[in-house]
Coordinates of C-alpha atoms in Angstrom, one line a residue:
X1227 CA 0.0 0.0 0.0
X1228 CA 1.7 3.6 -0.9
X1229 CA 0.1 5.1 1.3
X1230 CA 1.1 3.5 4.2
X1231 CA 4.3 4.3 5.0
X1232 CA 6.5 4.8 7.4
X1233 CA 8.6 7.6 8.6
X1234 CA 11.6 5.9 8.4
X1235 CA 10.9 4.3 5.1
X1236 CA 10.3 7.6 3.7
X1237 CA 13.6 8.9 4.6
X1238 CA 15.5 5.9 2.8
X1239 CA 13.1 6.7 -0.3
X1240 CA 14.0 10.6 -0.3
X1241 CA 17.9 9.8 -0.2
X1242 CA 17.6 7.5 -2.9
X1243 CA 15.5 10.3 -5.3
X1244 CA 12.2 8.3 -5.4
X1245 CA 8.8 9.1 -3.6
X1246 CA 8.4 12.9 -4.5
X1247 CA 6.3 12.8 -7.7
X1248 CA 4.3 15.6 -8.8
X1249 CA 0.5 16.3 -7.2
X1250 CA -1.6 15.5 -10.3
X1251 CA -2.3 11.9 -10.5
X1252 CA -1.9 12.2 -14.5
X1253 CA 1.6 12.6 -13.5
X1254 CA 1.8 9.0 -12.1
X1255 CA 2.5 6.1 -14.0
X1256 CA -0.3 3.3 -14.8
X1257 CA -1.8 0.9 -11.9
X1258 CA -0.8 4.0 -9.4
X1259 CA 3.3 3.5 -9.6
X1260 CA 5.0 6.5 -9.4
X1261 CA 7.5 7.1 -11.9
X1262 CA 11.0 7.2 -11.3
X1263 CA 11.8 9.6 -13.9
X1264 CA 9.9 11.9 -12.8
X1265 CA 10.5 11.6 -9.3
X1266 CA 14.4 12.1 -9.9
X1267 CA 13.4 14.7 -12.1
X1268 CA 11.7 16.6 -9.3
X1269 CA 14.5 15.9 -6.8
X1270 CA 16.8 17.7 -9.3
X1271 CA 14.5 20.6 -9.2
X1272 CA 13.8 21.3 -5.6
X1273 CA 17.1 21.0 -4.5
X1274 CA 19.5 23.3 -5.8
X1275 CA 23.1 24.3 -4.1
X1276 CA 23.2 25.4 -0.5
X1277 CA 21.4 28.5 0.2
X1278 CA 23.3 31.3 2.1
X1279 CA 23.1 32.3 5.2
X1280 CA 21.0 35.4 4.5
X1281 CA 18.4 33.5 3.1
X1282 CA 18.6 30.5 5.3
X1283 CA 17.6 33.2 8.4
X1284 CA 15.3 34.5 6.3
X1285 CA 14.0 31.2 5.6
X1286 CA 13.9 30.1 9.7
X1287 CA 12.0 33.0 10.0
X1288 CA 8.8 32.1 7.9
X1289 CA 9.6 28.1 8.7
X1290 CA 8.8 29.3 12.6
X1291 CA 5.2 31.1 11.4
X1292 CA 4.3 28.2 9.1
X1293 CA 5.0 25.8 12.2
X1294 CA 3.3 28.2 14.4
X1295 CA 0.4 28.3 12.1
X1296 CA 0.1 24.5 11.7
X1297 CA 0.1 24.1 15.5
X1298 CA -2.7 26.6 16.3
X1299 CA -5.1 25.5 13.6
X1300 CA -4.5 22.2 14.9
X1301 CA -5.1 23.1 18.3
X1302 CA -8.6 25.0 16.7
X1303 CA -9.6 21.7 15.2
X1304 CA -9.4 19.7 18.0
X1305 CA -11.5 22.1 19.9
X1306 CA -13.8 22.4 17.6
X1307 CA -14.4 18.3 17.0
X1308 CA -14.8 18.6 20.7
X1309 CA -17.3 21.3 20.3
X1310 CA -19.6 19.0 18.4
X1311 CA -19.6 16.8 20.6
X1312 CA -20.2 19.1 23.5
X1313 CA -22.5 21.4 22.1
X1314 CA -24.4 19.0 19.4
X1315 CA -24.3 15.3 19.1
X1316 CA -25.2 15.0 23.4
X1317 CA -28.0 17.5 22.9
X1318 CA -29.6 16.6 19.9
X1319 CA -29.5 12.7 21.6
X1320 CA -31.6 14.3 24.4
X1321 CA -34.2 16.2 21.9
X1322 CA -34.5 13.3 20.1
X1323 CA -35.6 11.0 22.7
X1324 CA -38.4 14.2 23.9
X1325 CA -39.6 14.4 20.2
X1326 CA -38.4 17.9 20.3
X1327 CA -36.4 16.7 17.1
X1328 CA -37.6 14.2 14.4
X1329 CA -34.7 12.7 14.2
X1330 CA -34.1 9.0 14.3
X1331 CA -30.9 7.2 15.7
X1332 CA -29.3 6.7 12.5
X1333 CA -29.6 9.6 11.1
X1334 CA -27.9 10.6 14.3
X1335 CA -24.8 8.1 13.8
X1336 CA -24.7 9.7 10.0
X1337 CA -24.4 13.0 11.4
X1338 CA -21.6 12.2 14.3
X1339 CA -21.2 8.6 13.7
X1340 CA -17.0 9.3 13.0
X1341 CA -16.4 12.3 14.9
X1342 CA -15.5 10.2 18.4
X1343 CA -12.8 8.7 16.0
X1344 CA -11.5 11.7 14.0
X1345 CA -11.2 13.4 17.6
X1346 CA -9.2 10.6 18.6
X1347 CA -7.0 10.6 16.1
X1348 CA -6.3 14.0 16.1
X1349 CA -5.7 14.7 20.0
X1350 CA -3.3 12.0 19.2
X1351 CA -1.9 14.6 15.6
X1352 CA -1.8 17.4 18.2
X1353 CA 0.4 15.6 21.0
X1354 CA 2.8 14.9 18.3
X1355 CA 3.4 18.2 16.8
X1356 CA 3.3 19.9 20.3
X1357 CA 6.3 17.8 21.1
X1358 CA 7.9 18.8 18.6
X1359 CA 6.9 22.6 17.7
X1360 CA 6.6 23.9 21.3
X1361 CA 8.8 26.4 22.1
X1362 CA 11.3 24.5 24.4
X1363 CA 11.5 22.1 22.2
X1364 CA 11.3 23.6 18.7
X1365 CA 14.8 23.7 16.7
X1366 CA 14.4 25.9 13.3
X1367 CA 17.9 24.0 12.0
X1368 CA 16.9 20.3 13.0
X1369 CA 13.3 19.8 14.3
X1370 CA 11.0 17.7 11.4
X1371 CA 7.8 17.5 10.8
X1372 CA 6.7 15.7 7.6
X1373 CA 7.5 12.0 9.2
X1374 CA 4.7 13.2 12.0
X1375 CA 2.6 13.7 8.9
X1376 CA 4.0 10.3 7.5
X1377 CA 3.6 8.5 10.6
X1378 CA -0.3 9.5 10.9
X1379 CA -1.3 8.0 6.9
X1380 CA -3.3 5.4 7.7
X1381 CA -5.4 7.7 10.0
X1382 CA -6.4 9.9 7.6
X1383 CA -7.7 7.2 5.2
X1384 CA -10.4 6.8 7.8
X1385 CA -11.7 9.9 6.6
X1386 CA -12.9 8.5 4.0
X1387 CA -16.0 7.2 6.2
X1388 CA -17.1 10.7 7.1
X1389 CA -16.2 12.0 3.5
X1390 CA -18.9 9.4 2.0
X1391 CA -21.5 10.3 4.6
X1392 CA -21.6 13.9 4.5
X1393 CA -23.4 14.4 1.3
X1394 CA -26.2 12.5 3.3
X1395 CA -25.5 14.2 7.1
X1396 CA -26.7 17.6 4.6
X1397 CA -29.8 16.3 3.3
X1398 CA -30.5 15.4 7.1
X1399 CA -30.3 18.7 8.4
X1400 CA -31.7 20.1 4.9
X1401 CA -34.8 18.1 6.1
X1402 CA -34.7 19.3 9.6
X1403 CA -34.4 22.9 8.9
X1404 CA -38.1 22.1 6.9
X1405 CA -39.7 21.1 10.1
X1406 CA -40.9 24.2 12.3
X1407 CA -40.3 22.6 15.6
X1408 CA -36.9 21.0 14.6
X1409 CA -35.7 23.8 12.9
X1410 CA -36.4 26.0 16.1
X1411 CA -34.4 23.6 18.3
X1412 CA -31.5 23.2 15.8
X1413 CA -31.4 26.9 15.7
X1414 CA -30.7 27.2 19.3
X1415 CA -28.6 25.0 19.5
X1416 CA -26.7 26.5 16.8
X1417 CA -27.2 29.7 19.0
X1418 CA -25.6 28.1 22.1
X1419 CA -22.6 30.5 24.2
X1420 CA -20.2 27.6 23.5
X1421 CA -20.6 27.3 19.1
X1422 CA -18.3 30.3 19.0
X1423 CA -21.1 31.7 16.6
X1424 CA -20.7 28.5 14.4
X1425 CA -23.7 26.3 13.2
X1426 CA -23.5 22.6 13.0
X1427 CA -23.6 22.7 9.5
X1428 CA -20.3 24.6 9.6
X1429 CA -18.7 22.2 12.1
X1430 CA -19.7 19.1 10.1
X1431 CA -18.2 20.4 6.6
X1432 CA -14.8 20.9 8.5
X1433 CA -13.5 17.3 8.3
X1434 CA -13.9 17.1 4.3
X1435 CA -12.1 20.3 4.4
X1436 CA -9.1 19.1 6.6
X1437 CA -6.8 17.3 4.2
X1438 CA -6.3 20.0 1.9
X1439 CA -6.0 21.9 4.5
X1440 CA -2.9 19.7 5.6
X1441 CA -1.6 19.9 2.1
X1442 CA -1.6 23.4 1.8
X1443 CA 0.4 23.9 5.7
X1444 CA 2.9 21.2 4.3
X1445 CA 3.5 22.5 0.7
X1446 CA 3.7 25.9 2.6
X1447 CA 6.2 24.9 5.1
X1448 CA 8.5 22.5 2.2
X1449 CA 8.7 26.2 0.6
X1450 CA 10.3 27.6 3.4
X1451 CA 13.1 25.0 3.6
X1452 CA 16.1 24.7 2.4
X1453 CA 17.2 21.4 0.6
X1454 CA 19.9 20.8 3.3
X1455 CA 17.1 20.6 6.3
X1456 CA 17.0 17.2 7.4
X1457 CA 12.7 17.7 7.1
X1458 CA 13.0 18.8 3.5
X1459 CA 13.0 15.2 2.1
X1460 CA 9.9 14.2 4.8
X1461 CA 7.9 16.8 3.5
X1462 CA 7.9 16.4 0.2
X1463 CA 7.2 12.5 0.8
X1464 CA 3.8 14.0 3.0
X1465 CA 2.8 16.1 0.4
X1466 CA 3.2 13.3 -2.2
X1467 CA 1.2 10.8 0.6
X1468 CA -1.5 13.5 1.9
X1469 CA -2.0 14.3 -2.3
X1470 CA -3.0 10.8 -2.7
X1471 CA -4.9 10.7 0.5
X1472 CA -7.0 13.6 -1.0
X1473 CA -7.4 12.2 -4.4
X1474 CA -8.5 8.4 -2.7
X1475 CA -11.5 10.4 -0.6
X1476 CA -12.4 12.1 -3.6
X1477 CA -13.3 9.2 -5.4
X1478 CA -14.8 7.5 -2.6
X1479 CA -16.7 10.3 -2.5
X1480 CA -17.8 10.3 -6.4
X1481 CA -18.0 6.7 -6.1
X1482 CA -20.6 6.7 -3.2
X1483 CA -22.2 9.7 -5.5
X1484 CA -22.3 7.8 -8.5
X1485 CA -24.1 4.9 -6.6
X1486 CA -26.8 7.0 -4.8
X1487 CA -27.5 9.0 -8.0
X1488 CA -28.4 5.3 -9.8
X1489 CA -29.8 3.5 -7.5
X1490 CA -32.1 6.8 -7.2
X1491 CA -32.6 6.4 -11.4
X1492 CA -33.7 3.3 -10.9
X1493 CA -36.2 3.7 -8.2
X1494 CA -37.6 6.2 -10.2
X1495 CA -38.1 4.1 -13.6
X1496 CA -39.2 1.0 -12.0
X1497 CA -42.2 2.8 -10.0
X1498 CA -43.8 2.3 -13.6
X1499 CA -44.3 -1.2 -14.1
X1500 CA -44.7 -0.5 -17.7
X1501 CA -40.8 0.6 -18.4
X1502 CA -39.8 -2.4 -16.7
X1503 CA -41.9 -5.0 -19.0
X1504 CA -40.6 -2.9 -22.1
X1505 CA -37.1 -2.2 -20.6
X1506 CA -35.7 -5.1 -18.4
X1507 CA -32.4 -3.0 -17.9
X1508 CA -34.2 -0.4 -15.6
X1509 CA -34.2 -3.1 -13.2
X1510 CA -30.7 -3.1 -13.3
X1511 CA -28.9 -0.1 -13.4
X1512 CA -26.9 -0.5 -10.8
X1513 CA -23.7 -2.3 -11.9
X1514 CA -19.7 -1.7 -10.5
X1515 CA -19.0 -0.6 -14.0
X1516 CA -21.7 2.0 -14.8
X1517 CA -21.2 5.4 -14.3
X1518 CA -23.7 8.3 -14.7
X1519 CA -22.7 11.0 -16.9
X1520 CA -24.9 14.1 -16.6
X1521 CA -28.9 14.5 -17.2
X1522 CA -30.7 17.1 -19.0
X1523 CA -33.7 18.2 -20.8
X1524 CA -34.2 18.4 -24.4
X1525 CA -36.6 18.1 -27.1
X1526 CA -37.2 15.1 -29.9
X1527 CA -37.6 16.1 -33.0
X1528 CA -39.1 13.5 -35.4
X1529 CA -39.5 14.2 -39.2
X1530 CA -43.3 13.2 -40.5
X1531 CA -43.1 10.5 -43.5
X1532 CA -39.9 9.5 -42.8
X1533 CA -39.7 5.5 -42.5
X1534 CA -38.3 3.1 -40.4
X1535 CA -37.8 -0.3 -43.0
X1536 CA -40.5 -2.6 -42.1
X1537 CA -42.3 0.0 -40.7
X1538 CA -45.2 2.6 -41.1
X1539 CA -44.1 6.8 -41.4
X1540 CA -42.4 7.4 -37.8
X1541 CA -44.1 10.4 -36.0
X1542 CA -44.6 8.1 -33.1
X1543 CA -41.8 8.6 -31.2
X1544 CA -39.9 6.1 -32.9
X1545 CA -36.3 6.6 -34.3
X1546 CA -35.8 7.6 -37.9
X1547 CA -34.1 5.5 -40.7
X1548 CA -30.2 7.2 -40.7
X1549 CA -30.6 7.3 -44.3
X1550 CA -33.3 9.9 -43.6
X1551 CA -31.0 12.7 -41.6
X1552 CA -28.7 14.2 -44.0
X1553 CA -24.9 14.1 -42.8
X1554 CA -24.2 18.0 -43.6
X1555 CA -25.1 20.1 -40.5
X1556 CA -26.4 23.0 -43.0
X1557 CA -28.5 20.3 -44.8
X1558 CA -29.3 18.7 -41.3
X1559 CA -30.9 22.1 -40.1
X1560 CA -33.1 22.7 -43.4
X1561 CA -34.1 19.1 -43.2
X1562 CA -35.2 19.7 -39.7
X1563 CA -36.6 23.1 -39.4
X1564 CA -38.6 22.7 -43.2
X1565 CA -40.2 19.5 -43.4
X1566 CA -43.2 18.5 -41.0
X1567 CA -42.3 17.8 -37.6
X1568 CA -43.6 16.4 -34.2
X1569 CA -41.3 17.7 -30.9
X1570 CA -41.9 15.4 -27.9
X1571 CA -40.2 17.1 -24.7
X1572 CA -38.0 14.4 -23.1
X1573 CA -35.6 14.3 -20.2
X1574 CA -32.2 12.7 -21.1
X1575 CA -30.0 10.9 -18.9
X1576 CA -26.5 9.5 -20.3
X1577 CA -24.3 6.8 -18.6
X1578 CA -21.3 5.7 -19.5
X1579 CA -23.2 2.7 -21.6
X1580 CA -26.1 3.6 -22.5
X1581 CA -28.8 6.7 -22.4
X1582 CA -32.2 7.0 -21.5
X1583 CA -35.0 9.3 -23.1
X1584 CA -37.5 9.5 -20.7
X1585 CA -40.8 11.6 -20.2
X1586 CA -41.9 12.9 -16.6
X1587 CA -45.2 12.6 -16.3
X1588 CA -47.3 14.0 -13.8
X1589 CA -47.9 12.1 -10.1
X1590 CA -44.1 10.9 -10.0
X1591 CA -44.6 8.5 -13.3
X1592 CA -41.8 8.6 -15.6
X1593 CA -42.2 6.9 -18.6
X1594 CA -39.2 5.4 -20.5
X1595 CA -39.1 6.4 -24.2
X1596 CA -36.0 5.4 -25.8
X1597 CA -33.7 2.9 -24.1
X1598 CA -29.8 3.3 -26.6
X1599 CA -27.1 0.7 -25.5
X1600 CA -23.2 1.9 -26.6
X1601 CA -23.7 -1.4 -28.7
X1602 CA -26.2 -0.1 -30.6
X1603 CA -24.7 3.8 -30.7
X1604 CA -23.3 4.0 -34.1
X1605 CA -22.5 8.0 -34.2
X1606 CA -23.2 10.9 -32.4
X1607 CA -23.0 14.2 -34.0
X1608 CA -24.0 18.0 -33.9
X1609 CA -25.7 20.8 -35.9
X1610 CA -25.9 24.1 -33.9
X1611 CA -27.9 23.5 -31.1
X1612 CA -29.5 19.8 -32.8
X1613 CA -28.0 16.6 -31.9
X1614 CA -28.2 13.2 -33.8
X1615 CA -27.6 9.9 -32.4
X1616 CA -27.2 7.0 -34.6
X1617 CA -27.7 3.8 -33.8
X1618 CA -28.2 -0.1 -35.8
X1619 CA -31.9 0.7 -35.6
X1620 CA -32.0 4.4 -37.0
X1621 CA -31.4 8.2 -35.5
X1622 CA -32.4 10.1 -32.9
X1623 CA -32.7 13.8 -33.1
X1624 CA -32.7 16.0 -30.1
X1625 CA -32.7 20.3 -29.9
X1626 CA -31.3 21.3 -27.0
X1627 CA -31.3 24.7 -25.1
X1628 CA -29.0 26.0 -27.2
X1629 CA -25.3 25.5 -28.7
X1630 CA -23.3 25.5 -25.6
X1631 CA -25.4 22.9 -24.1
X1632 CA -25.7 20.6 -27.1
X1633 CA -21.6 20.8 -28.1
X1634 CA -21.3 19.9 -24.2
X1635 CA -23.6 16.6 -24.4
X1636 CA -21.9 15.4 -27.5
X1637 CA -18.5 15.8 -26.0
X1638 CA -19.6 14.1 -23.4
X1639 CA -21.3 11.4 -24.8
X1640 CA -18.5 10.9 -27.9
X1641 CA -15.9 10.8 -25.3
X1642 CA -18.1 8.0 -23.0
X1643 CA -18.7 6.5 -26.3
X1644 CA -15.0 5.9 -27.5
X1645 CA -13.8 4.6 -23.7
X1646 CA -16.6 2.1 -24.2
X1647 CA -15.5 1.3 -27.8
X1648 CA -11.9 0.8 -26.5
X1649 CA -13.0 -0.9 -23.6
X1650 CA -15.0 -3.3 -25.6
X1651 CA -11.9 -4.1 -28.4
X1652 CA -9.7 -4.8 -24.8
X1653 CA -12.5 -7.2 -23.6
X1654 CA -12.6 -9.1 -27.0
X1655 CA -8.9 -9.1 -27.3
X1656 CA -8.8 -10.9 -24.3
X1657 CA -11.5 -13.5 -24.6
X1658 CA -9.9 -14.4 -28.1
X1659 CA -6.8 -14.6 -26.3
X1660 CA -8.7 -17.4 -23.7
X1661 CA -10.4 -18.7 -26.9
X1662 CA -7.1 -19.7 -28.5
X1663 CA -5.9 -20.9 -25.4
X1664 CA -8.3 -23.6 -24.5
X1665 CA -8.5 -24.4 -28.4
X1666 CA -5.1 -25.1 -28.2
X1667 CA -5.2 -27.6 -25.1
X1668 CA -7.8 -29.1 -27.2
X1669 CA -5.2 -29.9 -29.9
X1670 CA -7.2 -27.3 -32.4
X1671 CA -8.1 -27.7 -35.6
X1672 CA -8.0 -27.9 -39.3
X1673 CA -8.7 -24.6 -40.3
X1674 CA -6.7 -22.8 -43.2
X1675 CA -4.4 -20.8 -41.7
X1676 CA -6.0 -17.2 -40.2
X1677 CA -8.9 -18.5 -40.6
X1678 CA -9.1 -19.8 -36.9
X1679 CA -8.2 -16.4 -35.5
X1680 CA -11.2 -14.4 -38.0
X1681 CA -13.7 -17.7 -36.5
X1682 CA -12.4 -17.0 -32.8
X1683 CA -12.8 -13.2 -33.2
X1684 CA -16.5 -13.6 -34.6
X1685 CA -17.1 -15.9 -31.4
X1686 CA -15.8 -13.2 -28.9
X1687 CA -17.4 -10.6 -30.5
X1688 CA -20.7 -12.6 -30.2
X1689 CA -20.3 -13.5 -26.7
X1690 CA -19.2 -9.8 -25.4
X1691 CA -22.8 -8.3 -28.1
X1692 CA -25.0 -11.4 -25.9
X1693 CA -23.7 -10.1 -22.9
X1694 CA -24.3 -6.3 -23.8
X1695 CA -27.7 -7.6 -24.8
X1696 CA -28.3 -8.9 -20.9
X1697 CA -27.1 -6.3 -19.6
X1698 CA -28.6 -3.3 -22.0
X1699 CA -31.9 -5.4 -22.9
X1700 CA -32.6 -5.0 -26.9
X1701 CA -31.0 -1.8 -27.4
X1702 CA -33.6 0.7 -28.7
X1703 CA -36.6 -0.5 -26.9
X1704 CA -40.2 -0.4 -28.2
X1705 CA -41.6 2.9 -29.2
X1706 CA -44.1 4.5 -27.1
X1707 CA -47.2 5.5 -29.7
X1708 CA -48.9 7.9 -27.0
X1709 CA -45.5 9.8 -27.8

């Protein structure tokens, strides 16, 4: 695990030129290594000949505030974790149980479920950097502090508990403040002696804001030492260690976003029992792999008299033939905007596999219009503020608000589109490779020469378009005629 390192460790990395990498994970190499190069690059950069003695007092001078700085806002932290306890969590156990606030118990462990930890932890952070920035015991030539920073990783990865909660300990007291009597008690406890004038929605946001807050103090502090300082090395590794710290609860915390945000989607289509007989997929939305994209609201435009094979004229909400929708955007607009159209008001939602055109209905019914897997997508494209989405079983034209919106949704859904497309070629790639495997083991066959590999290709690719088909359902589902 990189981020769980120690102090000493650290030290041995530093004086052999590895462990300080630049902040941005692009900079890292893949599966999270951190490049050599680059690390020895950075080395190079931050440590240049010995700095004179003018600008190494200088340098003490500002090293002392930083340190001084670090200390008190840790000092302020503490006190104000125990604050919440003090002032909110006990109180608000005690209104609960007299109905004073509708509140139940687990909303109450969302709210302060981690603080008793975080506080822990961090009396623990304090302890450690009073021994060692405290005036009797401070030295500006030889006193470190990154491999305190070092030494307390695996602590701040808890955070990532409280991180993943707090989206949720907000709708809580969004809720609360919409209650008259709650809202009045919440209030005064927010107005209590002891709060220092804070309310407990500014005391909960302060542990998402603490390890940047920890990045900035140690990129502050590396800045005001010079490369000789036996802590130079240590806090470059911390500001490496707390970077990656930062970027891990960040995606926890889109992760955990990402999952709410579907599994609400798919509570909301599957009300209707209709979308889920005409769209099995609604029923599963949630899957590891799935991502959602962005939602917003558009229009469909369908052409009158233009036909799908097989098929009466569309006007029904069905997809057009793509032979129908000319390729030029200039063409594209005069087709649209002169021949005899229908506009059905839709509300899109894009994933990372697939995209929904749905249509809110009064009462909370949502009806699902247009279901478009990524195996079916074929091309997306745009003409001012129109966009057209091809797929096996025709196109799909939507007018959005205008141009800004509709170049963002095709970027966004062209650059979903080709990670899925090279995600897919990767997936196949492998499966032939397992294909030619176990027909190897089986002694093979006769085929001519290349011929095996075109027949083991077309198997892969079927079994990857059956699976895209369970998980996707049919691609474009049934048209709705009520439009």
């Amino acid at each position: 695990d990189s981020i769980h390192t120690n102090a000493k460790g650290s030290v041995n990395a530093c004086a052999l030129g590895e462990g300080i990498t630049p902040l941005r994970a692009m900079d890292r190499t893949e599966g999270g290594e951190r490049s050599e190069e680059v690390a020895k690059e950075r080395m190079s950069e931050a440590a240049p000949e010995e700095v004179g003695e003018e600008r190494k007092r200088e340098l003490i001078a500002k090293r002392a505030n930083v340190v001084q700085e670090l200390l008190q806002t840790e000092r302020d932290y503490v006190h104000y974790l125990e604050t919440v306890t003090l002032y909110f969590r006990i109180p608000m156990e005690v209104k609960a149980k007299q109905k004073d606030i509708v509140i139940s118990e687990e909303e109450i462990r969302t709210l302060f479920g981690q603080f008793d930890v975080i506080l822990a932890y961090n009396q623990q952070l304090l302890a450690q950097l009073k021994a060692r920035l405290d005036p009797p015991h401070w030295d500006p030539e030889s006193t470190t502090v990154g491999d305190v920073f070092l030494s307390m990783l695996p602590f701040f990865r808890m955070y990532s508990n409280y991180c993943i909660n707090y989206p949720r300990a907000r709708c809580i007291l969004r809720r609360l403040t919409k209650c008259a009597t709650s809202a009045a008690n919440l209030a005064a406890l927010d107005a209590q002696e002891g709060t220092g004038k804070l309310g407990l929605k500014d005391y909960l946001i302060m542990p998402v804001q603490r390890i940047p807050r920890y990045i900035m103090l140690v990129r502050d502090l590396k800045k005001k030492t010079w490369p000789t300082h036996p802590d130079f090395c240590l806090l470059a590794d911390a500001e490496v260690k707390l970077q990656e710290v930062a970027d891990s609860l960040e995606h926890a915390q889109e992760t955990s976003a990402n999952g709410e945000k579907l599994m609400d989607v798919q509570k909301e289509l599957t009300s209707n029992a209709r979308n889920v007989r005409q769209f099995p997929l609604v029923a599963s939305l949630i899957h590891p792999n799935r991502v959602f994209v962005r939602e917003d609201d558009a229009v469909q435009v369908i052409v009158k008299g233009a036909r799908v094979a097989g098929s009466a004229a569309s006007g029904s909400g069905r997809a057009m033939p793509c032979s129908a929708v000319p390729c030029s955007p200039r063409r594209l607009r005069a087709f649209l905007e002169g021949g005899s159209t229908t506009h059905s008001e839709r509300h899109v939602l894009v994933f990372s596999d697939l995209i929904l055109l749905v249509k809110r209905r009064g009462g909370g019914k949502t009806a699902v219009k247009h279901l478009m897997t990524f195996t079916t997508l074929r091309r997306v494209q745009r003409s001012a503020e129109y966009a057209v989405l091809e797929t096996s079983t025709g196109a799909h034209v939507l007018l959005f608000e205008d141009e800004r919106q509709s170049t963002a949704w095709v970027d966004a859904v062209a650059r979903h589109f080709e990670d899925f497309k090279a995600s897919q070629q990767k997936n196949e790639a492998r499966t032939v490779g397992a294909l030619t495997e176990a027909d190897g083991a089986r002694g093979g066959g006769r085929d001519v020469p290349g011929s095996r590999d075109k027949k083991l290709r077309r198997i892969a690719s079927a079994i990857l378009n059956d699976f895209a088909v369970v998980e996707g359902g049919a691609g474009d589902g049934p048209a709705d005629a009520s439009g």
